[in-house]
mmCIF file of C-alpha atoms in Angstrom:
data_model
loop_
_atom_site.group_PDB
_atom_site.id
_atom_site.type_symbol
_atom_site.label_atom_id
_atom_site.label_comp_id
_atom_site.label_asym_id
_atom_site.label_seq_id
_atom_site.Cartn_x
_atom_site.Cartn_y
_atom_site.Cartn_z
ATOM 1 C CA UNK Y 1 -68.481 8.164 -19.095
ATOM 2 C CA UNK Y 2 -66.446 7.329 -21.684
ATOM 3 C CA UNK Y 3 -63.698 5.544 -19.799
ATOM 4 C CA UNK Y 4 -61.196 8.096 -19.306
ATOM 5 C CA UNK Y 5 -59.579 8.869 -15.755
ATOM 6 C CA UNK Y 6 -58.613 12.304 -14.743
ATOM 7 C CA UNK Y 7 -56.435 12.515 -11.591
ATOM 8 C CA UNK Y 8 -55.212 15.578 -9.712
ATOM 9 C CA UNK Y 9 -51.685 16.510 -10.321
ATOM 10 C CA UNK Y 10 -50.877 16.092 -6.512
ATOM 11 C CA UNK Y 11 -51.570 12.287 -7.305
ATOM 12 C CA UNK Y 12 -48.275 11.818 -8.928
ATOM 13 C CA UNK Y 13 -46.412 12.713 -5.469
ATOM 14 C CA UNK Y 14 -46.829 8.897 -5.042
ATOM 15 C CA UNK Y 15 -43.897 8.486 -7.225
ATOM 16 C CA UNK Y 16 -41.541 10.825 -5.000
ATOM 17 C CA UNK Y 17 -42.762 8.516 -2.056
ATOM 18 C CA UNK Y 18 -42.054 5.261 -3.874
ATOM 19 C CA UNK Y 19 -38.786 6.576 -4.831
ATOM 20 C CA UNK Y 20 -37.771 7.194 -1.282
ATOM 21 C CA UNK Y 21 -38.970 3.795 -0.021
ATOM 22 C CA UNK Y 22 -37.519 2.132 -2.937
ATOM 23 C CA UNK Y 23 -34.141 3.655 -3.694
ATOM 24 C CA UNK Y 24 -33.183 4.635 -0.080
ATOM 25 C CA UNK Y 25 -31.942 0.905 0.611
ATOM 26 C CA UNK Y 26 -29.989 1.078 -2.558
ATOM 27 C CA UNK Y 27 -28.419 4.197 -1.634
ATOM 28 C CA UNK Y 28 -27.513 3.229 1.895
ATOM 29 C CA UNK Y 29 -26.261 -0.240 0.829
ATOM 30 C CA UNK Y 30 -24.786 0.182 -2.447
ATOM 31 C CA UNK Y 31 -24.657 3.923 -3.868
ATOM 32 C CA UNK Y 32 -23.101 5.578 -0.878
ATOM 33 C CA UNK Y 33 -20.319 3.025 -0.313
ATOM 34 C CA UNK Y 34 -19.662 3.115 -3.988
ATOM 35 C CA UNK Y 35 -19.396 6.795 -4.145
ATOM 36 C CA UNK Y 36 -17.376 6.976 -1.101
ATOM 37 C CA UNK Y 37 -14.957 4.648 -2.511
ATOM 38 C CA UNK Y 38 -14.756 6.518 -5.741
ATOM 39 C CA UNK Y 39 -14.105 9.913 -3.850
ATOM 40 C CA UNK Y 40 -11.550 8.118 -1.695
ATOM 41 C CA UNK Y 41 -13.628 8.560 1.499
ATOM 42 C CA UNK Y 42 -14.833 12.332 0.619
ATOM 43 C CA UNK Y 43 -18.377 11.529 0.080
ATOM 44 C CA UNK Y 44 -19.629 13.773 3.003
ATOM 45 C CA UNK Y 45 -22.191 16.599 3.393
ATOM 46 C CA UNK Y 46 -21.178 19.055 0.513
ATOM 47 C CA UNK Y 47 -20.821 16.027 -1.981
ATOM 48 C CA UNK Y 48 -24.348 14.350 -1.030
ATOM 49 C CA UNK Y 49 -26.150 17.663 -0.963
ATOM 50 C CA UNK Y 50 -24.339 18.448 -4.378
ATOM 51 C CA UNK Y 51 -25.490 15.001 -5.749
ATOM 52 C CA UNK Y 52 -29.165 15.544 -4.371
ATOM 53 C CA UNK Y 53 -29.402 19.038 -5.799
ATOM 54 C CA UNK Y 54 -28.074 17.911 -9.433
ATOM 55 C CA UNK Y 55 -30.842 15.125 -9.134
ATOM 56 C CA UNK Y 56 -33.254 17.870 -8.209
ATOM 57 C CA UNK Y 57 -32.157 20.029 -11.242
ATOM 58 C CA UNK Y 58 -32.437 16.885 -13.708
ATOM 59 C CA UNK Y 59 -36.146 16.475 -12.074
ATOM 60 C CA UNK Y 60 -36.905 19.884 -12.799
ATOM 61 C CA UNK Y 61 -35.514 19.977 -16.235
ATOM 62 C CA UNK Y 62 -37.626 16.707 -17.245
ATOM 63 C CA UNK Y 63 -40.596 18.373 -15.690
ATOM 64 C CA UNK Y 64 -40.200 21.399 -17.942
ATOM 65 C CA UNK Y 65 -39.521 19.474 -21.125
ATOM 66 C CA UNK Y 66 -42.536 17.593 -20.319
ATOM 67 C CA UNK Y 67 -44.376 20.843 -20.012
ATOM 68 C CA UNK Y 68 -43.104 22.039 -23.403
ATOM 69 C CA UNK Y 69 -44.092 18.779 -24.975
ATOM 70 C CA UNK Y 70 -47.585 19.069 -23.352
ATOM 71 C CA UNK Y 71 -48.173 22.514 -24.723
ATOM 72 C CA UNK Y 72 -47.649 21.526 -28.175
ATOM 73 C CA UNK Y 73 -49.531 18.172 -27.996
ATOM 74 C CA UNK Y 74 -53.121 18.553 -29.375
ATOM 75 C CA UNK Y 75 -55.983 19.522 -26.992
ATOM 76 C CA UNK Y 76 -58.775 17.161 -26.759
ATOM 77 C CA UNK Y 77 -62.322 17.996 -27.024
ATOM 78 C CA UNK Y 78 -62.790 16.791 -23.458
ATOM 79 C CA UNK Y 79 -62.763 19.518 -20.739
ATOM 80 C CA UNK Y 80 -60.403 19.001 -17.851
ATOM 81 C CA UNK Y 81 -61.663 18.380 -14.559
ATOM 82 C CA UNK Y 82 -58.844 20.211 -12.700
ATOM 83 C CA UNK Y 83 -59.089 23.481 -14.866
ATOM 84 C CA UNK Y 84 -61.688 26.191 -14.999
ATOM 85 C CA UNK Y 85 -64.570 25.313 -17.247
ATOM 86 C CA UNK Y 86 -63.684 25.448 -21.011
ATOM 87 C CA UNK Y 87 -59.986 24.368 -20.688
ATOM 88 C CA UNK Y 88 -59.398 21.147 -22.386
ATOM 89 C CA UNK Y 89 -57.132 18.543 -21.870
ATOM 90 C CA UNK Y 90 -53.845 17.837 -23.541
ATOM 91 C CA UNK Y 91 -53.492 14.563 -25.633
ATOM 92 C CA UNK Y 92 -50.516 13.637 -23.298
ATOM 93 C CA UNK Y 93 -50.595 10.981 -20.530
ATOM 94 C CA UNK Y 94 -50.250 12.351 -17.212
ATOM 95 C CA UNK Y 95 -48.472 9.407 -16.155
ATOM 96 C CA UNK Y 96 -45.273 10.942 -17.756
ATOM 97 C CA UNK Y 97 -45.185 13.302 -14.496
ATOM 98 C CA UNK Y 98 -44.214 10.280 -12.465
ATOM 99 C CA UNK Y 99 -40.636 10.497 -13.858
ATOM 100 C CA UNK Y 100 -39.717 13.995 -12.478
ATOM 101 C CA UNK Y 101 -41.535 13.044 -9.135
ATOM 102 C CA UNK Y 102 -39.643 10.005 -8.945
ATOM 103 C CA UNK Y 103 -36.354 11.725 -9.594
ATOM 104 C CA UNK Y 104 -37.152 14.285 -6.944
ATOM 105 C CA UNK Y 105 -37.627 11.669 -4.478
ATOM 106 C CA UNK Y 106 -34.295 10.358 -5.247
ATOM 107 C CA UNK Y 107 -32.786 13.803 -4.968
ATOM 108 C CA UNK Y 108 -34.601 14.309 -1.353
ATOM 109 C CA UNK Y 109 -32.654 11.181 -0.221
ATOM 110 C CA UNK Y 110 -29.587 13.060 -0.573
ATOM 111 C CA UNK Y 111 -30.805 16.415 0.330
ATOM 112 C CA UNK Y 112 -33.084 16.320 3.357
ATOM 113 C CA UNK Y 113 -31.189 13.699 5.524
ATOM 114 C CA UNK Y 114 -28.078 15.518 4.789
ATOM 115 C CA UNK Y 115 -29.150 18.882 5.875
ATOM 116 C CA UNK Y 116 -30.828 17.157 9.005
ATOM 117 C CA UNK Y 117 -27.822 15.197 9.790
ATOM 118 C CA UNK Y 118 -25.491 18.313 9.455
ATOM 119 C CA UNK Y 119 -27.760 20.519 11.447
ATOM 120 C CA UNK Y 120 -27.898 17.900 14.302
ATOM 121 C CA UNK Y 121 -24.396 16.854 14.379
ATOM 122 C CA UNK Y 122 -22.977 20.341 14.484
ATOM 123 C CA UNK Y 123 -25.364 21.664 16.967
ATOM 124 C CA UNK Y 124 -24.448 21.575 20.621
ATOM 125 C CA UNK Y 125 -26.783 18.917 22.572
ATOM 126 C CA UNK Y 126 -28.966 21.562 24.261
ATOM 127 C CA UNK Y 127 -29.637 23.145 20.861
ATOM 128 C CA UNK Y 128 -30.461 19.888 18.738
ATOM 129 C CA UNK Y 129 -33.991 20.035 19.241
ATOM 130 C CA UNK Y 130 -34.337 23.809 18.241
ATOM 131 C CA UNK Y 131 -31.983 22.752 15.171
ATOM 132 C CA UNK Y 132 -34.338 20.401 13.993
ATOM 133 C CA UNK Y 133 -37.331 22.452 14.426
ATOM 134 C CA UNK Y 134 -35.620 25.321 12.650
ATOM 135 C CA UNK Y 135 -34.952 22.844 9.680
ATOM 136 C CA UNK Y 136 -38.541 22.032 9.398
ATOM 137 C CA UNK Y 137 -39.492 25.512 9.759
ATOM 138 C CA UNK Y 138 -37.277 26.517 6.960
ATOM 139 C CA UNK Y 139 -38.930 23.547 4.939
ATOM 140 C CA UNK Y 140 -42.238 25.186 5.398
ATOM 141 C CA UNK Y 141 -40.974 28.641 4.485
ATOM 142 C CA UNK Y 142 -39.659 27.218 0.998
ATOM 143 C CA UNK Y 143 -43.056 26.024 0.272
ATOM 144 C CA UNK Y 144 -44.395 29.433 1.251
ATOM 145 C CA UNK Y 145 -41.613 30.825 -1.250
ATOM 146 C CA UNK Y 146 -42.858 28.596 -4.057
ATOM 147 C CA UNK Y 147 -46.472 29.846 -3.466
ATOM 148 C CA UNK Y 148 -45.192 33.458 -3.869
ATOM 149 C CA UNK Y 149 -43.459 32.525 -7.053
ATOM 150 C CA UNK Y 150 -46.601 31.275 -8.489
ATOM 151 C CA UNK Y 151 -48.286 34.265 -7.459
ATOM 152 C CA UNK Y 152 -45.675 36.751 -9.018
ATOM 153 C CA UNK Y 153 -45.555 34.591 -12.067
ATOM 154 C CA UNK Y 154 -49.385 34.757 -12.422
ATOM 155 C CA UNK Y 155 -49.282 36.683 -15.855
ATOM 156 C CA UNK Y 156 -47.161 33.722 -17.199
ATOM 157 C CA UNK Y 157 -49.348 31.233 -15.645
ATOM 158 C CA UNK Y 158 -52.958 31.801 -16.646
ATOM 159 C CA UNK Y 159 -55.862 29.359 -16.060
ATOM 160 C CA UNK Y 160 -55.496 27.800 -19.573
ATOM 161 C CA UNK Y 161 -51.828 26.673 -19.265
ATOM 162 C CA UNK Y 162 -51.450 26.302 -23.071
ATOM 163 C CA UNK Y 163 -51.556 30.228 -23.228
ATOM 164 C CA UNK Y 164 -48.868 30.581 -20.637
ATOM 165 C CA UNK Y 165 -45.308 29.649 -19.761
ATOM 166 C CA UNK Y 166 -45.272 27.196 -16.772
ATOM 167 C CA UNK Y 167 -41.805 26.291 -17.623
ATOM 168 C CA UNK Y 168 -40.721 29.889 -16.556
ATOM 169 C CA UNK Y 169 -41.381 28.714 -12.808
ATOM 170 C CA UNK Y 170 -39.300 25.579 -13.380
ATOM 171 C CA UNK Y 171 -36.389 27.594 -14.786
ATOM 172 C CA UNK Y 172 -36.539 30.016 -11.874
ATOM 173 C CA UNK Y 173 -36.764 27.205 -9.284
ATOM 174 C CA UNK Y 174 -33.426 25.843 -10.952
ATOM 175 C CA UNK Y 175 -31.774 29.368 -10.609
ATOM 176 C CA UNK Y 176 -32.794 29.600 -6.906
ATOM 177 C CA UNK Y 177 -31.899 26.025 -6.118
ATOM 178 C CA UNK Y 178 -28.511 26.617 -7.687
ATOM 179 C CA UNK Y 179 -28.158 29.944 -5.412
ATOM 180 C CA UNK Y 180 -28.917 27.919 -2.281
ATOM 181 C CA UNK Y 181 -26.487 25.380 -3.229
ATOM 182 C CA UNK Y 182 -23.858 27.929 -3.662
ATOM 183 C CA UNK Y 183 -24.435 29.366 -0.241
ATOM 184 C CA UNK Y 184 -24.587 26.157 1.459
ATOM 185 C CA UNK Y 185 -21.253 25.185 -0.089
ATOM 186 C CA UNK Y 186 -19.890 28.510 0.908
ATOM 187 C CA UNK Y 187 -20.535 28.278 4.454
ATOM 188 C CA UNK Y 188 -19.690 24.559 4.849
ATOM 189 C CA UNK Y 189 -16.515 24.184 6.479
ATOM 190 C CA UNK Y 190 -14.133 21.882 4.656
ATOM 191 C CA UNK Y 191 -14.584 18.473 6.580
ATOM 192 C CA UNK Y 192 -11.333 16.529 7.216
ATOM 193 C CA UNK Y 193 -10.902 13.303 5.481
ATOM 194 C CA UNK Y 194 -12.207 10.327 7.571
#
């Protein structure tokens, strides 16, 4: 063809994985000890999960901003391979989506292990396997909830995204994340200082 390359949006998930692989050692060896010292030893489940959720919100805000910039970018004469026939590509590099995916990977370093550790450490030994299975089941349910959200927002997310409002989905996800953060913190008992 003409030398252009079109990638599926799921390709950019590689940035999420790279963030986890590259930033986890930094988090364990440097960020966590520094934050624990800064918070005078109070960098535990609640603080780690809140940091992860804040990074996740930043990731989603960046993605929403990129979507708004994409919508005002000129539409090229070339059809998109990942949209229905007749929908053109926007003149914006898809590589920009690596940034919110990378940020989400860093957020996951603080949310997922924190939730798993909390569930495991607070469960009686006979229930730990069930606690882990329930954690992974809840993660799967959250993916299903996102699919339901996308379905419900169908009128705002037509096949031609230039005619819709994909950013609404991002903002609703931020609100849901905030709600679940508040609920988690509300049921999290105050942990004693180490």
